[in-house]
PDB file of C-alpha atoms in Angstrom:
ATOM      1  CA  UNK X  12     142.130   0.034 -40.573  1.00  0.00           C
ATOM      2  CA  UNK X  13     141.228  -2.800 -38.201  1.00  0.00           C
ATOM      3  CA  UNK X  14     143.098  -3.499 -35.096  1.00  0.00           C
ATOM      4  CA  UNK X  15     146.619  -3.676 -35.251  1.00  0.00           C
ATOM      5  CA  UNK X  16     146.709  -6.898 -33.611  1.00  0.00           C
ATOM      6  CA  UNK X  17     145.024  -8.857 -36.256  1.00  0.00           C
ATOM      7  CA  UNK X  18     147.045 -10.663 -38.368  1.00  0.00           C
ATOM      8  CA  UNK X  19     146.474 -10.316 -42.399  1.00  0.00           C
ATOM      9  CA  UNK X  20     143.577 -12.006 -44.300  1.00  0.00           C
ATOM     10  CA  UNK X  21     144.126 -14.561 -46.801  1.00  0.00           C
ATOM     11  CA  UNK X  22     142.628 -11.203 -49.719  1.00  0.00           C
ATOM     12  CA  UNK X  23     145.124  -8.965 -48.315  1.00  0.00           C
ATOM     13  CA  UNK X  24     147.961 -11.132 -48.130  1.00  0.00           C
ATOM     14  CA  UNK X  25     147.153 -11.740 -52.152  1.00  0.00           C
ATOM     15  CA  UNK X  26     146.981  -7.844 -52.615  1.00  0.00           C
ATOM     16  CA  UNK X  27     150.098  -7.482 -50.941  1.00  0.00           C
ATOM     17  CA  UNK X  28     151.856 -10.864 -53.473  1.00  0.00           C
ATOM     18  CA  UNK X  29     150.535  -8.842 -56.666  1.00  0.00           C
ATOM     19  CA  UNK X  30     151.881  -5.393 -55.167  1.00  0.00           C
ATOM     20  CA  UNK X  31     155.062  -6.907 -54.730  1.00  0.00           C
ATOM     21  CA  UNK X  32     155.060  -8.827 -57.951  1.00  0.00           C
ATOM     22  CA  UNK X  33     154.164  -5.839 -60.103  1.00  0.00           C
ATOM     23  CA  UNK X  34     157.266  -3.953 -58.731  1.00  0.00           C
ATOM     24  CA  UNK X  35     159.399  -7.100 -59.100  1.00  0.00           C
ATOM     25  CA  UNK X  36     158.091  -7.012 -62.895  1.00  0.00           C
ATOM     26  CA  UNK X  37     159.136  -3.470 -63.384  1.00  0.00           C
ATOM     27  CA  UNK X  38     162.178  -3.518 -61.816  1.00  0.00           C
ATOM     28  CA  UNK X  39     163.382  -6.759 -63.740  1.00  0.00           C
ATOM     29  CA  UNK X  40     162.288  -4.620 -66.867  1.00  0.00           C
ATOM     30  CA  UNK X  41     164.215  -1.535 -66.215  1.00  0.00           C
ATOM     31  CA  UNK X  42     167.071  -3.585 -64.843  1.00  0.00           C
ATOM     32  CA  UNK X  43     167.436  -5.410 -68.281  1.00  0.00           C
ATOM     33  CA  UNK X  44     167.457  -2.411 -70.324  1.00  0.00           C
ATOM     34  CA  UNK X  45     169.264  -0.268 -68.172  1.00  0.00           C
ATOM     35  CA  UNK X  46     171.962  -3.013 -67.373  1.00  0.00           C
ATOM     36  CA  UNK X  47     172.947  -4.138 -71.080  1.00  0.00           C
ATOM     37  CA  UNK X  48     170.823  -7.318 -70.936  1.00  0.00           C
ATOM     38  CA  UNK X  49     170.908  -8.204 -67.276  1.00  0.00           C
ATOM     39  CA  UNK X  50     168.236  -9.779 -65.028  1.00  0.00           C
ATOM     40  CA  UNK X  51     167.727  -8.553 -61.157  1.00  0.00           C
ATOM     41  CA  UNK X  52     165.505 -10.972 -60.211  1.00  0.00           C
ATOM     42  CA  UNK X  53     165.608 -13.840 -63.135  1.00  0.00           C
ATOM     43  CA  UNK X  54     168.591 -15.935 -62.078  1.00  0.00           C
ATOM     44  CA  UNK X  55     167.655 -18.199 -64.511  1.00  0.00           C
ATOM     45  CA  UNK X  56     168.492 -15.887 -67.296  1.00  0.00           C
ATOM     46  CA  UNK X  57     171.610 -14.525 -65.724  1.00  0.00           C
ATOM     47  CA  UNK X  58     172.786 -18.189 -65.153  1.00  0.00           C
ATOM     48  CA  UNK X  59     172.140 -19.146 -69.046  1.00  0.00           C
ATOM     49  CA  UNK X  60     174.319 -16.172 -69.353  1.00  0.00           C
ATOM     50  CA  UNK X  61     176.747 -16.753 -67.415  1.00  0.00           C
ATOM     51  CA  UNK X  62     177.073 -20.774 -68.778  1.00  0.00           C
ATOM     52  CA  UNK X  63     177.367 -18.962 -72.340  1.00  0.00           C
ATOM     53  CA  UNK X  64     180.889 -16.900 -70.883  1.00  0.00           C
ATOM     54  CA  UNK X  65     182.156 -19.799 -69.392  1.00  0.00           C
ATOM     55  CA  UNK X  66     182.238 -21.517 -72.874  1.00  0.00           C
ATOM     56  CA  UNK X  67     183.493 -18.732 -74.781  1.00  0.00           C
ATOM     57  CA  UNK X  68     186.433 -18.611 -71.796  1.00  0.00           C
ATOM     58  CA  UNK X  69     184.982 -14.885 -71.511  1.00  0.00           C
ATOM     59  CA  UNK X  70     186.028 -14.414 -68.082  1.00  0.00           C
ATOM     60  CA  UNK X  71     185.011 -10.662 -67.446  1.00  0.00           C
ATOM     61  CA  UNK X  72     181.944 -11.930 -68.654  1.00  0.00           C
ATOM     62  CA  UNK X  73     181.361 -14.602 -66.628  1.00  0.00           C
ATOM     63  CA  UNK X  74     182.289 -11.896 -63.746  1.00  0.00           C
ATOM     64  CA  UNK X  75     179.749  -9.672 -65.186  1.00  0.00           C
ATOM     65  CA  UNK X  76     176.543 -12.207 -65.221  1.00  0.00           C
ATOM     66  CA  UNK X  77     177.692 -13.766 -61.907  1.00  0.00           C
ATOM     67  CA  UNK X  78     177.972 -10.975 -59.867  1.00  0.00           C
ATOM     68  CA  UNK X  79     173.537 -10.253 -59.836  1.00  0.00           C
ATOM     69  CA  UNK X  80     173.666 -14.265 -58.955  1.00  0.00           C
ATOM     70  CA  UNK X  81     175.779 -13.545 -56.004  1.00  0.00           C
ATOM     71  CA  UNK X  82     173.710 -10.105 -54.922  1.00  0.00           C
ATOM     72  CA  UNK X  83     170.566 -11.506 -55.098  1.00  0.00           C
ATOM     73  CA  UNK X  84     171.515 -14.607 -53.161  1.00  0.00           C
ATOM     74  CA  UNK X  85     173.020 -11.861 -50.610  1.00  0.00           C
ATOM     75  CA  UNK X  86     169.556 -10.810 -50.636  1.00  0.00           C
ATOM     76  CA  UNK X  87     168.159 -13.779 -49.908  1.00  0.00           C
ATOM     77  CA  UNK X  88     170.229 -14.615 -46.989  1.00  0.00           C
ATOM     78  CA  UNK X  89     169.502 -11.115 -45.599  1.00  0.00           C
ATOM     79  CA  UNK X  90     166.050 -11.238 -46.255  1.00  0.00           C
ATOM     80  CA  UNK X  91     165.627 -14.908 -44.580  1.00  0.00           C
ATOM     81  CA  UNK X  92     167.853 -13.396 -41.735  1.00  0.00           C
ATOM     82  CA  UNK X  93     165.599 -10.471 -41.116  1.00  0.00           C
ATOM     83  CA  UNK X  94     162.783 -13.059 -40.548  1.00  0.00           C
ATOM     84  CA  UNK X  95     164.647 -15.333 -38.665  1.00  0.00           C
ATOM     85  CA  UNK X  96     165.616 -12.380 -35.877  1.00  0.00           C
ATOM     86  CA  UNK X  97     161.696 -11.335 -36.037  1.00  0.00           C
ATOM     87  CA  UNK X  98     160.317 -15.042 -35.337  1.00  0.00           C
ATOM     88  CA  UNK X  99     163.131 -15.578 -32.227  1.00  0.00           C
ATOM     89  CA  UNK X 100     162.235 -12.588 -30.877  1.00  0.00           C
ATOM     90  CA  UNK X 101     158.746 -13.638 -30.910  1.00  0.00           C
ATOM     91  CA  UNK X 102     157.136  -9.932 -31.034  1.00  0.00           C
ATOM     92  CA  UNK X 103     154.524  -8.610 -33.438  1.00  0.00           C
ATOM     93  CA  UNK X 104     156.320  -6.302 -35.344  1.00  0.00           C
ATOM     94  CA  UNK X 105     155.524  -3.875 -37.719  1.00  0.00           C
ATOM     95  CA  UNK X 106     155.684  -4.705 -41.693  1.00  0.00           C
ATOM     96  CA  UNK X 107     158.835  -6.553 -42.064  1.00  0.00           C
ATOM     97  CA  UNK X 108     161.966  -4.199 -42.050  1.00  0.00           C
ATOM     98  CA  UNK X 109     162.997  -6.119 -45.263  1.00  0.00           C
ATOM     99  CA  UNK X 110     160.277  -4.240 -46.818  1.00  0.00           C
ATOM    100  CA  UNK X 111     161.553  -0.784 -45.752  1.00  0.00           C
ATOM    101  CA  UNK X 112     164.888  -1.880 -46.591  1.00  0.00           C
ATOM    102  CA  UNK X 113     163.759  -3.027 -49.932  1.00  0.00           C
ATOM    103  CA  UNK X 114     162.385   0.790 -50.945  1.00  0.00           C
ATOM    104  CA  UNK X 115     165.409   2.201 -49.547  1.00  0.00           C
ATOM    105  CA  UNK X 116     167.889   0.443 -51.919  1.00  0.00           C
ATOM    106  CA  UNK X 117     165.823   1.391 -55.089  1.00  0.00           C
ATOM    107  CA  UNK X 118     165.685   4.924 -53.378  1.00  0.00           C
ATOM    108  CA  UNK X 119     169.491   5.243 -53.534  1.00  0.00           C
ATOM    109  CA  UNK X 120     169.538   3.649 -57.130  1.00  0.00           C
ATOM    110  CA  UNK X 121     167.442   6.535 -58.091  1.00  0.00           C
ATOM    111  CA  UNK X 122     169.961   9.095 -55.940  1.00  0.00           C
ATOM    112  CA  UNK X 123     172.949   7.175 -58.108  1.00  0.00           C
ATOM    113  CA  UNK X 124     171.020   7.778 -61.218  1.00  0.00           C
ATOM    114  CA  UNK X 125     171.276  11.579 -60.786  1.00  0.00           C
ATOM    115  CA  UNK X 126     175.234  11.571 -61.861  1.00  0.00           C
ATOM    116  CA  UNK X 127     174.239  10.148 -65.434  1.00  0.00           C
ATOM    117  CA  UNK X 128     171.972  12.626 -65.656  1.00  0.00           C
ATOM    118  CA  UNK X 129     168.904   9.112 -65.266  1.00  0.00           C
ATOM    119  CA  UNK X 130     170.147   7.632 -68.978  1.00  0.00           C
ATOM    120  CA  UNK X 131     168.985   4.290 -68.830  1.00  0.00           C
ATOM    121  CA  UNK X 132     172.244   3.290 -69.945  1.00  0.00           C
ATOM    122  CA  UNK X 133     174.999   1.869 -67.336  1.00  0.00           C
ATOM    123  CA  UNK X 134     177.420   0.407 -68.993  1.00  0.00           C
ATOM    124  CA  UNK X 135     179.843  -2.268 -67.820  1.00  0.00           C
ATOM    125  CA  UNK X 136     182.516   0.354 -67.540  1.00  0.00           C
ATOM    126  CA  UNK X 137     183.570   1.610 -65.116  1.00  0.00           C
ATOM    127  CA  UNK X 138     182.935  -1.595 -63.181  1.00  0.00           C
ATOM    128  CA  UNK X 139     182.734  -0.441 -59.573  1.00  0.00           C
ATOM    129  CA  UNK X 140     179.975   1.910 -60.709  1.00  0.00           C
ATOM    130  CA  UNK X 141     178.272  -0.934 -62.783  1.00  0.00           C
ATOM    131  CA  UNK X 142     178.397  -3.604 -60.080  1.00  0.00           C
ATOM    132  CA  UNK X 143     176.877  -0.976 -57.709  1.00  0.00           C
ATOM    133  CA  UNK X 144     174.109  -0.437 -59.744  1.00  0.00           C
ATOM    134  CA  UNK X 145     173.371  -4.503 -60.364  1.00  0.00           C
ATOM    135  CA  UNK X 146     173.532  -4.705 -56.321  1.00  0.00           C
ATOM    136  CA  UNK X 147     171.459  -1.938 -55.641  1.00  0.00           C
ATOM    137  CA  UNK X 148     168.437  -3.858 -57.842  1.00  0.00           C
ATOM    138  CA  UNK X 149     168.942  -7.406 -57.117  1.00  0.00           C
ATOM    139  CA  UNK X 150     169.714  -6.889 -53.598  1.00  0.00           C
ATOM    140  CA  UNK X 151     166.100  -5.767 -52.538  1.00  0.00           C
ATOM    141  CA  UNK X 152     164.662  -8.624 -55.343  1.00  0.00           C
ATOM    142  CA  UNK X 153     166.798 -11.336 -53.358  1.00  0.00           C
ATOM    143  CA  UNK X 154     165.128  -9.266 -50.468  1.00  0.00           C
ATOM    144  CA  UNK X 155     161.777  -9.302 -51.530  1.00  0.00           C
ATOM    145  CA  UNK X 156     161.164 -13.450 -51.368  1.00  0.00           C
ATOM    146  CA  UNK X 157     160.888 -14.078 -48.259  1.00  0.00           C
ATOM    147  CA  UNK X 158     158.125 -11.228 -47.599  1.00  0.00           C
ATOM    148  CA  UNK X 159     155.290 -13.511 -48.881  1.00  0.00           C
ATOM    149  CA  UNK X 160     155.977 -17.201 -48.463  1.00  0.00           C
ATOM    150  CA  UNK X 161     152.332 -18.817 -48.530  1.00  0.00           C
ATOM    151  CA  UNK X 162     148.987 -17.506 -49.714  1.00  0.00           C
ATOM    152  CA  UNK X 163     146.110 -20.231 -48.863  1.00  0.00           C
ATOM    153  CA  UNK X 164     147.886 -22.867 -48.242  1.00  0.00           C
ATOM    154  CA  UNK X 165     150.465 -22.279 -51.640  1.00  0.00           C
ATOM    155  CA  UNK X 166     153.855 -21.065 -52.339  1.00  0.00           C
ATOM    156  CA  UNK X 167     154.198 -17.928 -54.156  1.00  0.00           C
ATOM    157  CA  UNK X 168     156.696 -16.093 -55.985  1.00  0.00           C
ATOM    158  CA  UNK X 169     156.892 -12.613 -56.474  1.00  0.00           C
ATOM    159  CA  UNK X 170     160.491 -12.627 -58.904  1.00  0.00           C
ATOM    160  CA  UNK X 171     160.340 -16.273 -59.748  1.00  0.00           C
ATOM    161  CA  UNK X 172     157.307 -16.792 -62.346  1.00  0.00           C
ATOM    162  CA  UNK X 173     158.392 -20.109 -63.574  1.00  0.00           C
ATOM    163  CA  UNK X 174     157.441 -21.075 -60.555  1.00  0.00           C
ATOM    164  CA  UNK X 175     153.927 -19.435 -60.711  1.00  0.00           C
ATOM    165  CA  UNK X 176     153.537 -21.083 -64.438  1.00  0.00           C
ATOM    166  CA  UNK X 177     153.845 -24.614 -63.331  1.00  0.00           C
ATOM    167  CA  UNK X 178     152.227 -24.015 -60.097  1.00  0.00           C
ATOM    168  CA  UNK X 179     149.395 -22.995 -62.018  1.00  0.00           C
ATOM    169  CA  UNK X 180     149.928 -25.628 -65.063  1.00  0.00           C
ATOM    170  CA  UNK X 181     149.539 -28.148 -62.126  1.00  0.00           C
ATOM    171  CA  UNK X 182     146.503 -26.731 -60.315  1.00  0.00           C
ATOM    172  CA  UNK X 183     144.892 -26.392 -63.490  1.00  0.00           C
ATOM    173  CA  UNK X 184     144.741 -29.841 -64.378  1.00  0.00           C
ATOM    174  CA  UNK X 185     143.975 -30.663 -61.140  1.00  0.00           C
ATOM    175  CA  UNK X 186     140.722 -28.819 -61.766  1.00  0.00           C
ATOM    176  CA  UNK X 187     140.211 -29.924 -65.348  1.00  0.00           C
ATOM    177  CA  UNK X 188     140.160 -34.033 -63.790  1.00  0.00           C
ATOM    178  CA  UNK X 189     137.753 -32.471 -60.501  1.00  0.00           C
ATOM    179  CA  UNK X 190     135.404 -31.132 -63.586  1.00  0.00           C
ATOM    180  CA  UNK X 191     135.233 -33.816 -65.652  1.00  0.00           C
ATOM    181  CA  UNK X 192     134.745 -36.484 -63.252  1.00  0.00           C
ATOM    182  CA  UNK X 193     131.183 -34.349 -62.162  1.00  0.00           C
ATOM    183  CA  UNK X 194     130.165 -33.806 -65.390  1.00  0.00           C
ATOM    184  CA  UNK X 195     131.059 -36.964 -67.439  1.00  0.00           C
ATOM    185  CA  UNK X 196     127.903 -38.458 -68.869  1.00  0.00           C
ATOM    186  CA  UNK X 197     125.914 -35.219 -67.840  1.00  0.00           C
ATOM    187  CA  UNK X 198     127.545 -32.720 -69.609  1.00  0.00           C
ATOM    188  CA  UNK X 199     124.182 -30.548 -69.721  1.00  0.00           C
ATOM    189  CA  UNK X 200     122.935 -30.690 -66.561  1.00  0.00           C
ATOM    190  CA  UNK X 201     125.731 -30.894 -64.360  1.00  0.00           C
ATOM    191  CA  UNK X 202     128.151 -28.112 -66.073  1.00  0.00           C
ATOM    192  CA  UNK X 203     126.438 -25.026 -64.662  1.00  0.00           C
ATOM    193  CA  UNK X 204     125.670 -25.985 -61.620  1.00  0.00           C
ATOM    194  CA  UNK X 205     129.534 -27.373 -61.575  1.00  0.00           C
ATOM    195  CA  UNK X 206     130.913 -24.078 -62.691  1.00  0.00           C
ATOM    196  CA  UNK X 207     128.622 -22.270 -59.146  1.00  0.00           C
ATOM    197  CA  UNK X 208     130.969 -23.953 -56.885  1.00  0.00           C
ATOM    198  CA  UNK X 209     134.067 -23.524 -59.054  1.00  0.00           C
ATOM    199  CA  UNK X 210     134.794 -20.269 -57.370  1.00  0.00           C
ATOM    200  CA  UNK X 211     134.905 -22.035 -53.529  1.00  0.00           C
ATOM    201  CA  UNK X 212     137.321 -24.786 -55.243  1.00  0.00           C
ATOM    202  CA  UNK X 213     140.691 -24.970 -53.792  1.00  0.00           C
ATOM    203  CA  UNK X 214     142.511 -26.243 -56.884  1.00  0.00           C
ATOM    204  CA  UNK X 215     140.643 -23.330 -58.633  1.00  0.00           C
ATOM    205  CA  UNK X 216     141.472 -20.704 -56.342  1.00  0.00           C
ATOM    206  CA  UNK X 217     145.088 -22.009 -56.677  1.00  0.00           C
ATOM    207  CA  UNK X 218     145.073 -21.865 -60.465  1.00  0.00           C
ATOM    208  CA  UNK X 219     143.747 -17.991 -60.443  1.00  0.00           C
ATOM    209  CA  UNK X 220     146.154 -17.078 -57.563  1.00  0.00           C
ATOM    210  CA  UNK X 221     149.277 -18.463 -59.981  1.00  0.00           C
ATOM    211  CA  UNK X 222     147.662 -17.186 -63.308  1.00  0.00           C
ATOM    212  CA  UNK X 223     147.333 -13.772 -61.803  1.00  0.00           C
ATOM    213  CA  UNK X 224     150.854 -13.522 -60.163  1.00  0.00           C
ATOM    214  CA  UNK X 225     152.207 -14.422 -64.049  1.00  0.00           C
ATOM    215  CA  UNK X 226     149.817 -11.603 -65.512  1.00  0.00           C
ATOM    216  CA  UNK X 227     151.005  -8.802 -62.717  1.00  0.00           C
ATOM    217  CA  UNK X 228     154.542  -9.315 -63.228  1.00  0.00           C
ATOM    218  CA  UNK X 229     153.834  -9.540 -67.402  1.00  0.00           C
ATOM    219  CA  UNK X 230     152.301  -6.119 -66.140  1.00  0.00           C
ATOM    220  CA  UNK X 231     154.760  -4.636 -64.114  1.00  0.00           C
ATOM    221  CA  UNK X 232     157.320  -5.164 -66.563  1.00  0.00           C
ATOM    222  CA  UNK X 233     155.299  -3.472 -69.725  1.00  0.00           C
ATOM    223  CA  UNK X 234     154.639  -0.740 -67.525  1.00  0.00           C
ATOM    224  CA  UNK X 235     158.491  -0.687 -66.808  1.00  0.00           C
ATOM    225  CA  UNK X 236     158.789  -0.498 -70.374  1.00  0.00           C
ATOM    226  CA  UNK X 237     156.784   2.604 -71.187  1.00  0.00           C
ATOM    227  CA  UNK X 238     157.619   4.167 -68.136  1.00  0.00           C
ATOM    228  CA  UNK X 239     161.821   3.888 -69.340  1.00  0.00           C
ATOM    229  CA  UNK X 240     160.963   5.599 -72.318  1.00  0.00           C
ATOM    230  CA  UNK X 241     159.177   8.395 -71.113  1.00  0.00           C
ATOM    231  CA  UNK X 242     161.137   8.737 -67.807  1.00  0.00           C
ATOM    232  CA  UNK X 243     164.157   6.960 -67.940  1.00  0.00           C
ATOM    233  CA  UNK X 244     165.111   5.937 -64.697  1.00  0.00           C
ATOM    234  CA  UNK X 245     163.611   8.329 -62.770  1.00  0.00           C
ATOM    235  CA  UNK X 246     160.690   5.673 -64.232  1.00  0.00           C
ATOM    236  CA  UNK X 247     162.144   3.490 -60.869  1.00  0.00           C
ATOM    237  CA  UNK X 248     160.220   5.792 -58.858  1.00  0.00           C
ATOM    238  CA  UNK X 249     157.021   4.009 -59.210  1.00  0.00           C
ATOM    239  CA  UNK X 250     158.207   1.077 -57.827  1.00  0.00           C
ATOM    240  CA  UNK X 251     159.804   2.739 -54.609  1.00  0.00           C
ATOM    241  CA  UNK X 252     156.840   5.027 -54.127  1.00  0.00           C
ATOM    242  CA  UNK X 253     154.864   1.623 -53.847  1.00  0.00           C
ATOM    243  CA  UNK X 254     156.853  -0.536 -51.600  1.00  0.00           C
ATOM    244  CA  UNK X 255     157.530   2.443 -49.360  1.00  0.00           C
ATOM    245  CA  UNK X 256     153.565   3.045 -48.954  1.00  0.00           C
ATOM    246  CA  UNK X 257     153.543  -0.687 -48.008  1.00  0.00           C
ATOM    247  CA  UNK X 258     156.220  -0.508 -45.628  1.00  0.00           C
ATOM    248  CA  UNK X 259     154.111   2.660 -44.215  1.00  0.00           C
ATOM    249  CA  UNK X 260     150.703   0.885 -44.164  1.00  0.00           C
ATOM    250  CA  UNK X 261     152.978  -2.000 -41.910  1.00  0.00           C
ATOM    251  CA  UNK X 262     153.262   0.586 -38.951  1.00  0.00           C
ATOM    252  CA  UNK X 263     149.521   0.226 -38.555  1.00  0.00           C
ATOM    253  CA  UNK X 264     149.262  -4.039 -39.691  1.00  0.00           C
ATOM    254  CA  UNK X 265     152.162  -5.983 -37.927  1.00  0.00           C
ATOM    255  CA  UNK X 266     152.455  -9.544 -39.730  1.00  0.00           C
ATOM    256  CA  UNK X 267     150.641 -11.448 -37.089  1.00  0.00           C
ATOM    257  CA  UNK X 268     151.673 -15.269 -38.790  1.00  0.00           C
ATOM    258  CA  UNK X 269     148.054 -16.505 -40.079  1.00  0.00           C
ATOM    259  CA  UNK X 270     149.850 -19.812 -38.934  1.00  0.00           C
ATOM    260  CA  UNK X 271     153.153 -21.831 -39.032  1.00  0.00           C
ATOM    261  CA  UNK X 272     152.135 -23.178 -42.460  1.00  0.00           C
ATOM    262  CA  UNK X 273     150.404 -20.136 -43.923  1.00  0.00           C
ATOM    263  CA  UNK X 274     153.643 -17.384 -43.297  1.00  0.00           C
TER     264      UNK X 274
END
C-alpha cells in the first residue's frame, strides 16, 4: 500500500464504484426475492408499487411499498450526514464510517436470518419483523450513495442504474458525433488511427465507466440469484464479507478528496 496520505486514484476510485455496485446488485436481488417483490435500492420500482396500492385504496399496501422509500431516504440523509461531519471537521479520516456502518447492518440481517432458520422467505406478517428486515437492507443502500459521488469528472451510481444507462446513452453519442466528424470522407484511412486515441477520449472513458457500472450490478444481482438458491440468505454473506474488507483496506487509505469537484 502507498502512503496513507495519498488520496485515491481516479482506477481505484472505479474499483471501489464496481465493488460497491456489485454488492448493491446482489443485495437488490436477494432483497426482491426474499421480501415478496420488494426493491432495497430501486425506488423506482417500489414507487410504481406503491402508485399501484394507492389506486386499488390498498392501504396496508401502500404502507408496505412505502416504508423501503422512507428507509432508504433515512439512509440517505445519514449517509450525506456522515460526510457532512467528516468535511467540517476537516481531518483525513479513515474509509468513510458509512462504509463500516453499511457491512454492519447486512451483518445483523444475516444474525436476524438465523430465527427463520435463513428461508429466503419474510413475509409481510408479522409486520414489525418484516419492516425490520426491509430497513436493515435499504438502510445501508440509502447509505451506500454518497460513498462514491464522482469518478473523472462524472456522477456515478452504485443502486441507481437508470442513471448509469442514460449517462452512458449520452456519452455514447457524444462519441459516435467525435468519430464521425474525423472520419467522414476518410473512412479508410482515418478509422484506425481514430480508434488509437479512442481509449484517451473523455466521452469514451465516460461511456465504458457507465456501461460497466450497468454490467456489475446486472452481475451482482445474477450472482445474488444463484447464490439464494444454493445458500439462502446466508447467500448475504458475500456482500458483507466485501464491504467489510473495504471498510478494512480504509484504515490504511483515508479518502483524501481528489478535489472539490472530483469527491
Amino acid at each position: 500500500m502507498r502512503s496513507a496520505v495519498d488520496p485515491l486514484t481516479s482506477l481505484e476510485k472505479i474499483n471501489l464504484a464496481f465493488a460497491m455496485t456489485w454488492a448493491a446488485g446482489f443485495v437488490d436481488l436477494v432483497g426482491f426475492v426474499s421480501l415478496y417483490g420488494l426493491y432495497t435500492s430501486h425506488m423506482t420500482g417500489n414507487t410504481v408499487g406503491m402508485a399501484r396500492q394507492i389506486s386499488l385504496l390498498d392501504w396496508p399496501g401502500v404502507v408496505r411499498h412505502g416504508w423501503p422509500i422512507a428507509t432508504f431516504v433515512f439512509g440517505l440523509m445519514l449517509g450525506a450526514f456522515i460526510y457532512e461531519a467528516e468535511k467540517r471537521r476537516s481531518i483525513p479520516v479513515p474509509f468513510p464510517p458509512a462504509i463500516l456502518l453499511e457491512a454492519i447492518l447486512l451483518g445483523i440481517f444475516i444474525a436476524a436470518a438465523t430465527g427463520t432458520h435463513f428461508k429466503a422467505d419474510i413475509p409481510p406478517q408479522p409486520a414489525a419483523k418484516s419492516f425490520l428486515m426491509v430497513a436493515l437492507l435499504a438502510v445501508p443502500m440509502g447509505i451506500q450513495n454518497v460513498v462514491i459521488r464522482k469518478v473523472g469528472g462524472i456522477n456515478v451510481y452504485t443502486t441507481f442504474v437508470t442513471g448509469s444507462l442514460v449517462k452512458f446513452a449520452e456519452s455514447l453519442s457524444e462519441y459516435l458525433f467525435w468519430l464521425r466528424d474525423r472520419t467522414r470522407g476518410r473512412f479508410r484511412s482515418r478509422i484506425f488511427k481514430v480508434l488509437r486515441v479512442t481509449p484517451r477520449l473523455v466521452t469514451a472513458q465516460h461511456a465504458a465507466l457507465t456501461f460497466g457500472l450497468w454490467a456489475i450490478y446486472l452481475t451482482g444481482g445474477v450472482c445474488g440469484g444463484f447464490a439464494l438458491q444454493q445458500w439462502r440468505l446466508l447467500a448475504m454473506l458475500a456482500p458483507f464479507t466485501l464491504l467489510a474488507s473495504v471498510a478494512l483496506y480504509g484504515m490504511f487509505r483515508p479518502l483524501v478528496p481528489l478535489s472539490k469537484k472530483e469527491w
